[in-house]
Every structure is written in structure tokens, then in C-alpha cells.
Coordinates of C-alpha atoms in Angstrom, one line a residue:
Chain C
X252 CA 15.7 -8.9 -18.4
X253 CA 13.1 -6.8 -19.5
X254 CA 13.2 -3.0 -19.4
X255 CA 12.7 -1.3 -16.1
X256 CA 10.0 0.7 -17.5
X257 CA 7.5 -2.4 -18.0
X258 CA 8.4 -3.9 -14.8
X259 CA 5.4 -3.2 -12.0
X260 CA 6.1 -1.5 -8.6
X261 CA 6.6 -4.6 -6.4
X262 CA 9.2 -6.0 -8.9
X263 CA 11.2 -2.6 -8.8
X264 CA 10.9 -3.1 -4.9
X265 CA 12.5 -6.8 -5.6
X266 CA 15.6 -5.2 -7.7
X267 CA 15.9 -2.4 -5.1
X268 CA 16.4 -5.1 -2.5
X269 CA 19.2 -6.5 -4.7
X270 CA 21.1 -2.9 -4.5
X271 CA 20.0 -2.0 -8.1
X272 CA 20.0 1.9 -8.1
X273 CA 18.0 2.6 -11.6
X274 CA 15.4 0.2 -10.0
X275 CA 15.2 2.8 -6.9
X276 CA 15.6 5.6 -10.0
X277 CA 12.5 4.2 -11.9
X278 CA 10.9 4.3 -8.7
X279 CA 11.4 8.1 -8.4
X280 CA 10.7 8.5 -11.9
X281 CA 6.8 7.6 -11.8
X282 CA 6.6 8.4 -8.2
X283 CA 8.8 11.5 -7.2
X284 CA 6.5 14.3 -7.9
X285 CA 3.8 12.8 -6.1
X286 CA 5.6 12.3 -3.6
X287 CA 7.3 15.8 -3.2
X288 CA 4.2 17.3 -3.9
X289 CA 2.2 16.5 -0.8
X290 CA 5.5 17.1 1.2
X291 CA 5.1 20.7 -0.6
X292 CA 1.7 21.0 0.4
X293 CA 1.8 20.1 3.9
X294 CA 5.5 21.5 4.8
X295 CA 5.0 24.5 2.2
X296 CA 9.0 24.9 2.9
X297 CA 10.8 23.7 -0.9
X298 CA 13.6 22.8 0.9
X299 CA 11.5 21.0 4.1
X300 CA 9.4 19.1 1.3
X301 CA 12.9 18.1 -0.8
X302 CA 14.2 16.7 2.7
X303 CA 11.4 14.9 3.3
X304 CA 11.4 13.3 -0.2
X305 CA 15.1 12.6 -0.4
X306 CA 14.5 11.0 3.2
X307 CA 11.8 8.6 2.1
X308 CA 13.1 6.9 -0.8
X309 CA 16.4 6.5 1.5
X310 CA 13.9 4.7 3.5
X311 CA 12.6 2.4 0.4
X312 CA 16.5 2.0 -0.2
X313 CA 17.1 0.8 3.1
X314 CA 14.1 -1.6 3.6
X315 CA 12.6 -2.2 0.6
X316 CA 11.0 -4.9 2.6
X317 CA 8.7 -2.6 4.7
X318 CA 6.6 -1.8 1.1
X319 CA 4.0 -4.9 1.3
X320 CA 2.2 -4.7 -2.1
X321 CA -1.2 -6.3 -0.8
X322 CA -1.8 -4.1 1.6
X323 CA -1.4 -0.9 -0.9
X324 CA 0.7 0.4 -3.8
X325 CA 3.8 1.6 -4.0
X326 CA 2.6 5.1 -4.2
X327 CA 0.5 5.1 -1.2
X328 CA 3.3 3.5 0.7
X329 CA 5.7 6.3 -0.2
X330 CA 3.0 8.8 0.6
X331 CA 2.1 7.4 3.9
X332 CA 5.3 7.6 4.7
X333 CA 6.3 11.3 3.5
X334 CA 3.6 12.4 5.0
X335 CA 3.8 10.7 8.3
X336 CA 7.9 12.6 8.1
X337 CA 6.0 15.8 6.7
X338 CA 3.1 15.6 9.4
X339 CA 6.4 15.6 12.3
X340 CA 8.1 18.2 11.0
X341 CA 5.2 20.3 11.0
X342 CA 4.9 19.6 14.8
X343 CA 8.0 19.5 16.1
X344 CA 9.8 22.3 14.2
X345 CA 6.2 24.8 14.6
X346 CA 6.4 25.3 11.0
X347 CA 3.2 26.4 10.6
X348 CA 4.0 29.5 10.7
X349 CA 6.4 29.2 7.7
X350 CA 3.7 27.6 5.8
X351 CA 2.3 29.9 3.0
X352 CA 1.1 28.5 -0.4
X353 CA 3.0 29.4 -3.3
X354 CA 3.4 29.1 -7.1
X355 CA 3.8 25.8 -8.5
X356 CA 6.9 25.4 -10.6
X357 CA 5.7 25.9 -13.9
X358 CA 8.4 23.5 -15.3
X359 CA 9.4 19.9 -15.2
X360 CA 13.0 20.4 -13.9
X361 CA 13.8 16.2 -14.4
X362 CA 12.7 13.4 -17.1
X363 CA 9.4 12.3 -15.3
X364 CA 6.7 9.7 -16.0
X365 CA 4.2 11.4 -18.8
X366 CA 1.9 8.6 -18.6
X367 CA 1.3 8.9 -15.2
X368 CA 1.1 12.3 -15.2
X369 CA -1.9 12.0 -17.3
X370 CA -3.7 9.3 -15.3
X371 CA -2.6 11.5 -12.1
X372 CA -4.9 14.1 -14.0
X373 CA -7.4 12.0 -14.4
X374 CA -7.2 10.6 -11.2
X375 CA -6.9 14.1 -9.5
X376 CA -10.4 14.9 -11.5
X377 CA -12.7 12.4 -9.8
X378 CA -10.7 12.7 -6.2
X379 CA -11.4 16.4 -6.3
X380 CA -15.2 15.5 -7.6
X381 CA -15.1 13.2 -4.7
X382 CA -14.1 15.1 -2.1
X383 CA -16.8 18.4 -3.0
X384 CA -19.4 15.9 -3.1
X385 CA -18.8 15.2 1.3
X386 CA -20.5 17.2 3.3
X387 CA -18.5 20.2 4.4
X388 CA -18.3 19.5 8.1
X389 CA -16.5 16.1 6.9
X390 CA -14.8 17.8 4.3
X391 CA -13.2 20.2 6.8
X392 CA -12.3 17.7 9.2
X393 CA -10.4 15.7 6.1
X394 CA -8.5 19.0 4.9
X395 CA -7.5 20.2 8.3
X396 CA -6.1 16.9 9.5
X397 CA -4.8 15.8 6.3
X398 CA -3.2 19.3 4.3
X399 CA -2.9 21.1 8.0
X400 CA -1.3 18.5 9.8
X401 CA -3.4 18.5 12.8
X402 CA -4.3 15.6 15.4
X403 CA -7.9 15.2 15.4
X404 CA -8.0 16.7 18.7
X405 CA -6.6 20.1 17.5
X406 CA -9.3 19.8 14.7
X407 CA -11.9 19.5 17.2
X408 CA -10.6 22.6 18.8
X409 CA -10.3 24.2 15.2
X410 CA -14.4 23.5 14.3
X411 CA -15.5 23.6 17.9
X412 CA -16.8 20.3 17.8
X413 CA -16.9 17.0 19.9
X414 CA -13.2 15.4 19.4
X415 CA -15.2 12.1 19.0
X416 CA -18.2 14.2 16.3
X417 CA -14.6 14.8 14.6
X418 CA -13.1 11.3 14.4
X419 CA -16.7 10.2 13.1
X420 CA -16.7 12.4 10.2
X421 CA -12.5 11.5 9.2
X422 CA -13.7 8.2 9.1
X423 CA -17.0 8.2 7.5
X424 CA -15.6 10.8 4.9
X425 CA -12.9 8.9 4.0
X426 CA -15.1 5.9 4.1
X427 CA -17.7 8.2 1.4
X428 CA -14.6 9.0 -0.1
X429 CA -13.9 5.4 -1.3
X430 CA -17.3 4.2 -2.2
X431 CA -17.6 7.2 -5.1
X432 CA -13.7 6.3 -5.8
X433 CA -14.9 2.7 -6.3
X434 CA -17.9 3.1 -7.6
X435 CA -15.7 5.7 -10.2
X436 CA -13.7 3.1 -11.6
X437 CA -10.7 4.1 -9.2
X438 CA -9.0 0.6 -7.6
X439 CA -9.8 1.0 -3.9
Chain S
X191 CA -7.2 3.8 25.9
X192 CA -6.3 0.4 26.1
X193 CA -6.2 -2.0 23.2
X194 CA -8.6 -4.2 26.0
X195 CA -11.2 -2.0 25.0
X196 CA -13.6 -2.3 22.9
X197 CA -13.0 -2.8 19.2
X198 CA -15.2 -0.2 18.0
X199 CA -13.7 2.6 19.6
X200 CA -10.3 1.5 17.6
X201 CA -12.4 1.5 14.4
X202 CA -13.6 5.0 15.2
X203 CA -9.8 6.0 15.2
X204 CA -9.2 4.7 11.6
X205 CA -9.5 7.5 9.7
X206 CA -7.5 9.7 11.7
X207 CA -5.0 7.2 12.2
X208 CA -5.0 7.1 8.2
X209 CA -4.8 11.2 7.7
X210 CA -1.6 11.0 10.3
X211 CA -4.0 12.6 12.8
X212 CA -3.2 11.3 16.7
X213 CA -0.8 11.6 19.1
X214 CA 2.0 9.5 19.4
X215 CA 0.8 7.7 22.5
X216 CA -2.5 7.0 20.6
X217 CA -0.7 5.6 17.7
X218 CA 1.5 3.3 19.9
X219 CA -1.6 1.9 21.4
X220 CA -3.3 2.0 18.1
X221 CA -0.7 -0.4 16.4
X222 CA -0.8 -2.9 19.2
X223 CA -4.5 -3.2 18.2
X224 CA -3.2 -3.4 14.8
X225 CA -1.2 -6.4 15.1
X226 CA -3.8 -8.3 16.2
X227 CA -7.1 -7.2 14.1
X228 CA -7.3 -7.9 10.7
X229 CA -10.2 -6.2 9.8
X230 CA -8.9 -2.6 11.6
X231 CA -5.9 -3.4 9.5
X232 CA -7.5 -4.3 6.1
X233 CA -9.8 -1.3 6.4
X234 CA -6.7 1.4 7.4
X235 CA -5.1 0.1 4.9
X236 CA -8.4 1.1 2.5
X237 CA -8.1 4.3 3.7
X238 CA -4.4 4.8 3.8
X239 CA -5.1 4.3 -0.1
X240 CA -7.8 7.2 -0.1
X241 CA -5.5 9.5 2.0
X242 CA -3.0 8.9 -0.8
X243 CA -5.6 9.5 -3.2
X244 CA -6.2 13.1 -1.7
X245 CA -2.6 13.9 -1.3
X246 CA -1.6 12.7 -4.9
X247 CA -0.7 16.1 -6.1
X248 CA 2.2 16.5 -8.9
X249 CA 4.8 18.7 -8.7
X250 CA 8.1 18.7 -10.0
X251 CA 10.5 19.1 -7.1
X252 CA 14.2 20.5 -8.1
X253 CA 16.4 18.8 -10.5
X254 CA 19.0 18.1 -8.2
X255 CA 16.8 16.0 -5.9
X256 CA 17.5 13.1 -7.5
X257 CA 21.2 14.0 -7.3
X258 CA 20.9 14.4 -3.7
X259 CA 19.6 11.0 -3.0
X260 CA 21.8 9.1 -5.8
X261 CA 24.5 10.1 -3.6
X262 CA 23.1 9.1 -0.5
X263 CA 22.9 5.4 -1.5
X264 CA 26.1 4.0 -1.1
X265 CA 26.6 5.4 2.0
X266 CA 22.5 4.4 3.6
X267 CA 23.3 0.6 1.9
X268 CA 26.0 0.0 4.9
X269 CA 23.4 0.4 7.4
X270 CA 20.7 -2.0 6.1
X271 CA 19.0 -3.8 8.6
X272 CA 20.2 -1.7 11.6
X273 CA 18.5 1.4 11.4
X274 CA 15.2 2.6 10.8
X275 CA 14.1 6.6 10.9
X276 CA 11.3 7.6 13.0
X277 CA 8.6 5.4 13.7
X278 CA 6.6 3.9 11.5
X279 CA 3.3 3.7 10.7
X280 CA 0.9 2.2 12.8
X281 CA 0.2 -1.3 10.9
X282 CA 3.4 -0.9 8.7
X283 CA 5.2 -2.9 10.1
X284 CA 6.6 -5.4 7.9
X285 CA 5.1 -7.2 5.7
X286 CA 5.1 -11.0 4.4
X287 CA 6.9 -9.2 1.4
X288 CA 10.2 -9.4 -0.1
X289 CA 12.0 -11.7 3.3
X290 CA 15.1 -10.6 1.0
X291 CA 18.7 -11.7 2.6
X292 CA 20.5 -8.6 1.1
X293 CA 23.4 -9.8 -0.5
X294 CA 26.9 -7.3 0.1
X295 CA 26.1 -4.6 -1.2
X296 CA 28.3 -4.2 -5.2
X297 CA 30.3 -1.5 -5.8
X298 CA 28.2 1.5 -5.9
X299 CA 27.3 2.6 -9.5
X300 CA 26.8 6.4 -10.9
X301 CA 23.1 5.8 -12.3
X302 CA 22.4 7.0 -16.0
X303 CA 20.4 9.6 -16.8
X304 CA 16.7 8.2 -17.4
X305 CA 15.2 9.4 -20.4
X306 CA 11.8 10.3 -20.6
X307 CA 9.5 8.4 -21.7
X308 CA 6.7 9.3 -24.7
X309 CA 3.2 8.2 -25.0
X310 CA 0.8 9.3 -27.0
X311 CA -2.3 10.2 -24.6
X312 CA -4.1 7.7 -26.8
X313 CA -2.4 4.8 -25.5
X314 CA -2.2 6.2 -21.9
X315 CA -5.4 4.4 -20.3
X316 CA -5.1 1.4 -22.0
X317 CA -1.2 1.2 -21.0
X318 CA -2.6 2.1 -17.5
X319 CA -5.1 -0.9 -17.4
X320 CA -2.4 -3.5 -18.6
X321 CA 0.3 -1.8 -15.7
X322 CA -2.7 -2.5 -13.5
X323 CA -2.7 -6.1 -14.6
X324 CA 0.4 -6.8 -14.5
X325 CA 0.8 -4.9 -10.8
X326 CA -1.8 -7.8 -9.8
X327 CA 0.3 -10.3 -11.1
X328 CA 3.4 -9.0 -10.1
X329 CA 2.4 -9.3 -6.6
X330 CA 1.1 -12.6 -7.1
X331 CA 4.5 -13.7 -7.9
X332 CA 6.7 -11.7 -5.3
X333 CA 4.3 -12.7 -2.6
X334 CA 4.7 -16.3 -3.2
X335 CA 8.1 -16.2 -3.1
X336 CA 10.2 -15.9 0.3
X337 CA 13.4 -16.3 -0.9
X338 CA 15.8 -14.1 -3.4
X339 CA 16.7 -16.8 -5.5
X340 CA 13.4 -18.0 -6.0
X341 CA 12.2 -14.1 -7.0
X342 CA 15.0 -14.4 -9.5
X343 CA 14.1 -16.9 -11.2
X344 CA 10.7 -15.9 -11.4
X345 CA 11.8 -12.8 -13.1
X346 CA 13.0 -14.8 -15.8
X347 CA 10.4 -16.8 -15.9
X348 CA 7.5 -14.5 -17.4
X349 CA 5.7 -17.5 -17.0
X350 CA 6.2 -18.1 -13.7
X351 CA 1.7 -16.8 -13.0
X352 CA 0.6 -18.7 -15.6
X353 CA -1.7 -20.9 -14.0
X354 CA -3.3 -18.2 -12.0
X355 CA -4.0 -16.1 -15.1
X356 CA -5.0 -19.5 -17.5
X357 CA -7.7 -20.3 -14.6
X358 CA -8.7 -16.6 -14.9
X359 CA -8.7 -16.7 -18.5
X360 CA -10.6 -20.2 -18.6
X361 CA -14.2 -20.5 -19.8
X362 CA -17.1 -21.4 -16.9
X363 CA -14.2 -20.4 -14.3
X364 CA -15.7 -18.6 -11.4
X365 CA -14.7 -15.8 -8.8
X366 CA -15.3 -15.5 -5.2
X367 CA -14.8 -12.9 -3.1
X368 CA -13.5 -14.1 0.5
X369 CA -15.1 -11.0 2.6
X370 CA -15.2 -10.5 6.5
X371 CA -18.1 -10.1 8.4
X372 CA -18.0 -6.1 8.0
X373 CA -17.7 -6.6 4.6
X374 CA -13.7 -6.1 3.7
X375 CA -12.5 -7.9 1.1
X376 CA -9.4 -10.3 2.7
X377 CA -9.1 -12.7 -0.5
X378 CA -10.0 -13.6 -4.2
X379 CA -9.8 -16.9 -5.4
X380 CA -10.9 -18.3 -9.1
X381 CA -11.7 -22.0 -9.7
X382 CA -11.9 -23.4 -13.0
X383 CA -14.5 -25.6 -14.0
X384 CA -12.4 -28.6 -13.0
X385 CA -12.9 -27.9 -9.2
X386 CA -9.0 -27.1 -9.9
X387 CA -8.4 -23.4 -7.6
X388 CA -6.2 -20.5 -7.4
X389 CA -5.8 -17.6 -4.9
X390 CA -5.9 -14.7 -7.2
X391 CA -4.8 -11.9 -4.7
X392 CA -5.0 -12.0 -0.7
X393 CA -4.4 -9.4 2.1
X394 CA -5.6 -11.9 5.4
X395 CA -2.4 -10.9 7.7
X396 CA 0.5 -13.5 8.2
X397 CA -0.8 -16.0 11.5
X398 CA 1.5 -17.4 13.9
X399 CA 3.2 -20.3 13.0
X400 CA 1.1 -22.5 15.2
X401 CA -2.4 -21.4 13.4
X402 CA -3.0 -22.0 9.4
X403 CA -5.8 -20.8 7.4
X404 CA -8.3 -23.5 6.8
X405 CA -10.5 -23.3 3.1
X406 CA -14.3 -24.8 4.0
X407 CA -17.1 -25.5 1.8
X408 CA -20.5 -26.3 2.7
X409 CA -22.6 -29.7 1.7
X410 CA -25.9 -30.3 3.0
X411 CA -25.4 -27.9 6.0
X412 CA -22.6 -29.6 7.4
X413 CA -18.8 -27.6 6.5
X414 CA -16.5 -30.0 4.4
X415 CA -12.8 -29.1 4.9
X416 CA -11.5 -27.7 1.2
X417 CA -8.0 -28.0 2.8
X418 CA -5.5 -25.7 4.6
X419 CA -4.3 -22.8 3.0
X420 CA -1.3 -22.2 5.0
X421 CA -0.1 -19.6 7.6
X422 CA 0.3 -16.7 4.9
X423 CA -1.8 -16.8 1.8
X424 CA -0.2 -16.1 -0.9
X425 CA -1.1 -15.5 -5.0
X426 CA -0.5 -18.6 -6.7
X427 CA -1.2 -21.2 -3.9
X428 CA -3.6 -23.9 -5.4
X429 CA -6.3 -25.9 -4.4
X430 CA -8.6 -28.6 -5.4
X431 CA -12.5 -28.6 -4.6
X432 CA -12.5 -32.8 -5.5
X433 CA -15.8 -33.8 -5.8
X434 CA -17.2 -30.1 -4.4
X435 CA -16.4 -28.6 -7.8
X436 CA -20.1 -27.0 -7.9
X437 CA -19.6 -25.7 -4.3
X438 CA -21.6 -22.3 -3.8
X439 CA -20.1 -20.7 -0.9
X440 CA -16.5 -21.1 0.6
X441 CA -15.0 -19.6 4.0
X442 CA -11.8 -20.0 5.6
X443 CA -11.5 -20.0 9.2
X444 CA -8.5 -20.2 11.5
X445 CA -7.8 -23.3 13.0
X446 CA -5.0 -25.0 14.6
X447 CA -1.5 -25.7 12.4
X448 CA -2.5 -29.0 11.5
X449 CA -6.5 -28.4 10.7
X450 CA -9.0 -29.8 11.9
X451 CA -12.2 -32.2 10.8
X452 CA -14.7 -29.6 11.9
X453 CA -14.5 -25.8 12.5
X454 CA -13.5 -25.0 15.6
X455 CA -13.5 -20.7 15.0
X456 CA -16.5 -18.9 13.0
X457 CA -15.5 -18.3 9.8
X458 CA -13.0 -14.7 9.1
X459 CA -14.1 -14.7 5.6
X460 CA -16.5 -16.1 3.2
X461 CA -17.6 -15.8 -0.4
X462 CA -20.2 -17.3 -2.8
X463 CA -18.6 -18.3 -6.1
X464 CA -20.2 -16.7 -9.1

């Protein structure tokens, strides 16, 4: 068999669902930072974020079957899900409060995936051109739902604005969002 | 809100149903919608990929994470099947992918360090574009398989896509785009200049096992039936156009388990070949 490393996301998925650990490993390898590093930026909490993480590639280990790779990649199914986990812990545990931005780690503390560390850079360039290039109301409504955790409702309250002005501009920013993604060269 | 009501006001909820952002007792409702419309499903799913997109921030979490989880595995492997945490997603539920029958699970292994792996940033993007192919192809495979011995033997068969990719590769072979009426793309096919046809990639949701997927061309402005593409389809399946090889314009419809001679449901995607 061919080296984990050239095998593609839904064949990892395959040999997780066969019990093979360095398939689950490899997995981690290319997507563990992402993956901890929006739990970081929603929860804040190291620790919160590390739970979070640890508890959703449990979940890929558990049903690997629940990752359907025509409906997205591998990395947006494992952020979905962490931050669907990171989005509840804010709420139920009021952990706003403990929220506060903080340094990144300066260093890699594990082996990780320099490849995609350079496309994530890459990538990161044109999402960040992407998202200044919305209008700010949208843009707002994106980061405060999204990075803050809030139900659209709360966001409404946030911006004082109609709840239904606020689902309009989620949607049609994220809609915006794509078409420069696409039109970028970014898979959409 | 009812999932009785009308579909736009479901579509309006997308985005914040992709960023996470409802209640719970909007999200329960939300996925009963789900299950039902492909087109809210193919288009959360689009942006499900730009949340992702957003949130796709590196950073290194602790060395011992990986520890931490390691550990975990023999112990989560003896509750496969039985337990799920939290709910999930609206729309996640799962998938036609990987029907795996878990085998007992071996004796739990002590994984090996992975070691990092070099690249020169030279050969990064075009290393990125061949992962990206072989991602397509990858799901091709997987998706057309159901059972674990058949995704076995496809991994040792590298081959295992090649008619998909020679028909892509071929000269005069031609693409279409299987789009909904909003404009979502649900399916690509290629057809070589035999009339001989591949689906390249599709996402049109799994039907019930009484419906199928039914391929359409039109001749003279009367649909001719291409022939049935099945419940769920899949990368890999083939097709023949027969004596509609220079058909412009295909669109599948769903139609009763057996097909039918003439449409019977407006078309949920269509394409033109080019």
C-alpha cells in the first residue's frame, strides 16, 4: 500500500474505518492545527479549544462514516464540527467572559503538515481579501456569528438591526464570500 | 416555523445555519427541511465550505494533544455504532459514504511518531493541485463503493478510476454541468466522443429506494430517456448516449424506481454539454 502521506482525505477516512490509528494520525497531521485553531479562536480557553479538538477527531474515530466527501472536505467537516462543539460551549458554560485573545504560540510543538501550512497561507491571503471586500454591515454580521458565537438573533440585538436584515446579510455575505473565493481560484 | 412553510424562508436561514448561528429548536426544524431539499442542502453545504474557509486559522495546539487522543482510541472503538456526542449538524447526517461494517476492532497499536514532512515551497502548489486531483478521484472511488471489501480492493487497484479519468483525458470528450434551477451545481458528467459516459463527481442526495434518478436528453423537442442513473449517483457509474452521442443538453429527473417512457417530474438538474 502506498504511503499514507499520498493517500487523499476520503481514503484516510476508509482506513480509519478499518481501526487504523496512523490513518486517524495523518488525519491530524494536515488537519489538527486548523482544527484547534478556530476552537482557539472562538473558545479563547487553550485547554477549552484542546478539549474540543481531542473530542472531534474522537468523533471521526467513532464514525468515520458521518464525513461524506461530496458534500465537503475533510477539513470543513472537522471544522463544522469543532465549531458546532466550540459554538456550545461558549453558550452553555458563559464562557464569554473568559474569552480574551492571546499570543499565538510562536512554535510548532508537533511534526505538522508544511505543505499545507503554505497553501493555508495562501489560502488565508485571498479569504482575508475576501472577507474586507463585503460590506461592513455583512461583514459584522459574519464575524459576530461566526468568531463570537452568537445566534443570529443575539447579533441582531448586537447591531440593532431587524433579526431577518441580519440573516440576509449572513447569507448574502457568505454567498459574496464564495463568488470572489471562486472566482479566486479557491474550490468552492 | 414549520418546515410547511415556505421554502424561501428556510433559504434565508442558510447562512446562519452554516456560521452555527440558531437556536436549537430552529436547527431541529431546519434539518427536517434538510432531509428533504436538495438544493437548501447543496447550497449549506457551499457555505459550510466558506465558514470553514473563514475559520481555517493555524495554530499549533500542545504537543501532548495528540497523546491525549492516541490514548483515547482503544477505549472510543468499543462504543462504535452506539454513541454519538451532541447533535449533529443540521444536514450531516450520514452520508452515502463509507456504509463500512467495522470489523472487531485489532489489538490497539501505540502509533509511531510521524515525521515531518519537507517540501520545498517550489513544489508546494503543484503538489497541491495533484492532491486536489486525486481528492476528486478518491471520492469517485470510495463513493462507488458500499462495501469494505470492495474499498479494499480498490485500494489496490490504482486503477480502479481509470475509465473516468481516460474519458476525461480523451480528445473531443465533453463536460456538462448537471445544475438545479437556482443554479447549484448537483452533478458532472464527461462523455467521450463515442456517446460512451461517465459521472465525474455528484452531490444529488441519496432517494428512497422506490425513486431512481432518471438521465434525459432532448431530440426534436420531445425528451428521450438516456437511462436510469440509480437511487444514489455515484463517480464511476457509466452510461451510453447510443445514437444521441451529439446530444446538447441532458437533465435528470426523478422518476419512479423502474423509469419511465416520458418524464413525469420537471427536471432537478440540467446541463448543456460543451
Amino acid at each position: 500500500m502506498e504511503p499514507l502521506e499520498e493517500l487523499g482525505d476520503p481514503q484516510l477516512a476508509v482506513l480509519i474505518g478499518r481501526f487504523e490509528e496512523r490513518a486517524l494520525a495523518e488525519v491530524y497531521r494536515r488537519h489538527g492545527r486548523s482544527v484547534y485553531g478556530l476552537a482557539r479562536r472562538v473558545l479563547g480557553d487553550p485547554t477549552e479549544a484542546e478539549d474540543v479538538t481531542q473530542e472531534a477527531f474522537l468523533h471521526l474515530w467513532r464514525d468515520p462514516s458521518r464525513f461524506d466527501p461530496v458534500r465537503g472536505t475533510m477539513r470543513t467537516y472537522l471544522l463544522t464540527h469543532v465549531h458546532g462543539r466550540a459554538v456550545d460551549v461558549v453558550r452553555s458554560r458563559a464562557a464569554r467572559a473568559r474569552r480574551e485573545e492571546r499570543d499565538a504560540r510562536a512554535t510548532a510543538a508537533a511534526s505538522y503538515d508544511i505543505e499545507r501550512e503554505i497553501w493555508d497561507m495562501a489560502l488565508a491571503e485571498r479569504v482575508e481579501g475576501a472577507l474586507g471586500a463585503l460590506p461592513a454591515d455583512e461583514r459584522a454580521a459574519i464575524d459576530l456569528a461566526y468568531f463570537g458565537g452568537h445566534t443570529y438573533k443575539e447579533v441582531a440585538e448586537l447591531l440593532c438591526a431587524p433579526e431577518g436584515t441580519v440573516k440576509s446579510r449572513i447569507r448574502s455575505g457568505l454567498r459574496r464570500m464564495r463568488s470572489a473565493l471562486v472566482e479566486g481560484g479557491v474550490p468552492g | 416555523m414549520t418546515t410547511a412553510e415556505p421554502h424561501n424562508l428556510m433559504c434565508e436561514l442558510l447562512g446562519a445555519l452554516a456560521l452555527d448561528a440558531v437556536d436549537p429548536d430552529e436547527a431541529a426544524l431546519a434539518a427536517e427541511h434538510l432531509r428533504i431539499c436538495m438544493r437548501c442542502r447543496a447550497e449549506l453545504d457551499q457555505l459550510r465550505e466558506v465558514a470553514a474557509a473563514i475559520g481555517n486559522s493555524s495554530e499549533p495546539p500542545s504537543g501532548g494533544l495528540w497523546g491525549r487522543i492516541a490514548s483515547e482510541l482503544g477505549h472510543q472503538a468499543q462504543g462504535v455504532g452506539s454513541s454519538h456526542v451532541g447533535p449533529e449538524h443540521p444536514g450531516a447526517g450520514p452520508g452515502p459514504f463509507l456504509r463500512l461494517h467495522r470489523r472487531p476492532r485489532p489489538r490497539p497499536r501505540r502509533l509511531e511518531g510521524q515525521a515531518p514532512r519537507r517540501m520545498r515551497a517550489t513544489a508546494v502548489l503543484g503538489a497541491a493541485a495533484c492532491a486536489a486531483i486525486a481528492a476528486v478521484l478518491g471520492i469517485g472511488w470510495v463513493t462507488a463503493s458500499t462495501r469494505a471489501d470492495q474499498l479494499q480492493h480498490a485500494l489496490a487497484q490504482r486503477g480502479a478510476h481509470a475509465p473516468v479519468a481516460a474519458a476525461l483525458a480523451s480528445p473531443g470528450r465533453r463536460i456538462v454541468r448537471l445544475r438545479s434551477a437556482d443554479g447549484v451545481q448537483l452533478a458532472e458528467l464527461v462523455v467521450g466522443r463515442n456517446g460512451v459516459g461517465f459521472v465525474v463527481a455528484s452531490r444529488m442526495p441519496r432517494l428512497p429506494a422506490y425513486e431512481t434518478y432518471q438521465l434525459w436528453t432532448n431530440t426534436g423537442g420531445r425528451p428521450v430517456s438516456i437511462g436510469l442513473l440509480g437511487a444514489e449517483p455515484s463517480a464511476g457509474l457509466a452510461f451510453s448516449l447510443g445514437s444521441h452521442s451529439g446530444a446538447a443538453q441532458l437533465m435528470v429527473t426523478v422518476e419512479p424506481s423502474g423509469g419511465v417512457v416520458m418524464p413525469t417530474n420537471v427536471p432537478v438538474a440540467a446541463g448543456r454539454l460543451a
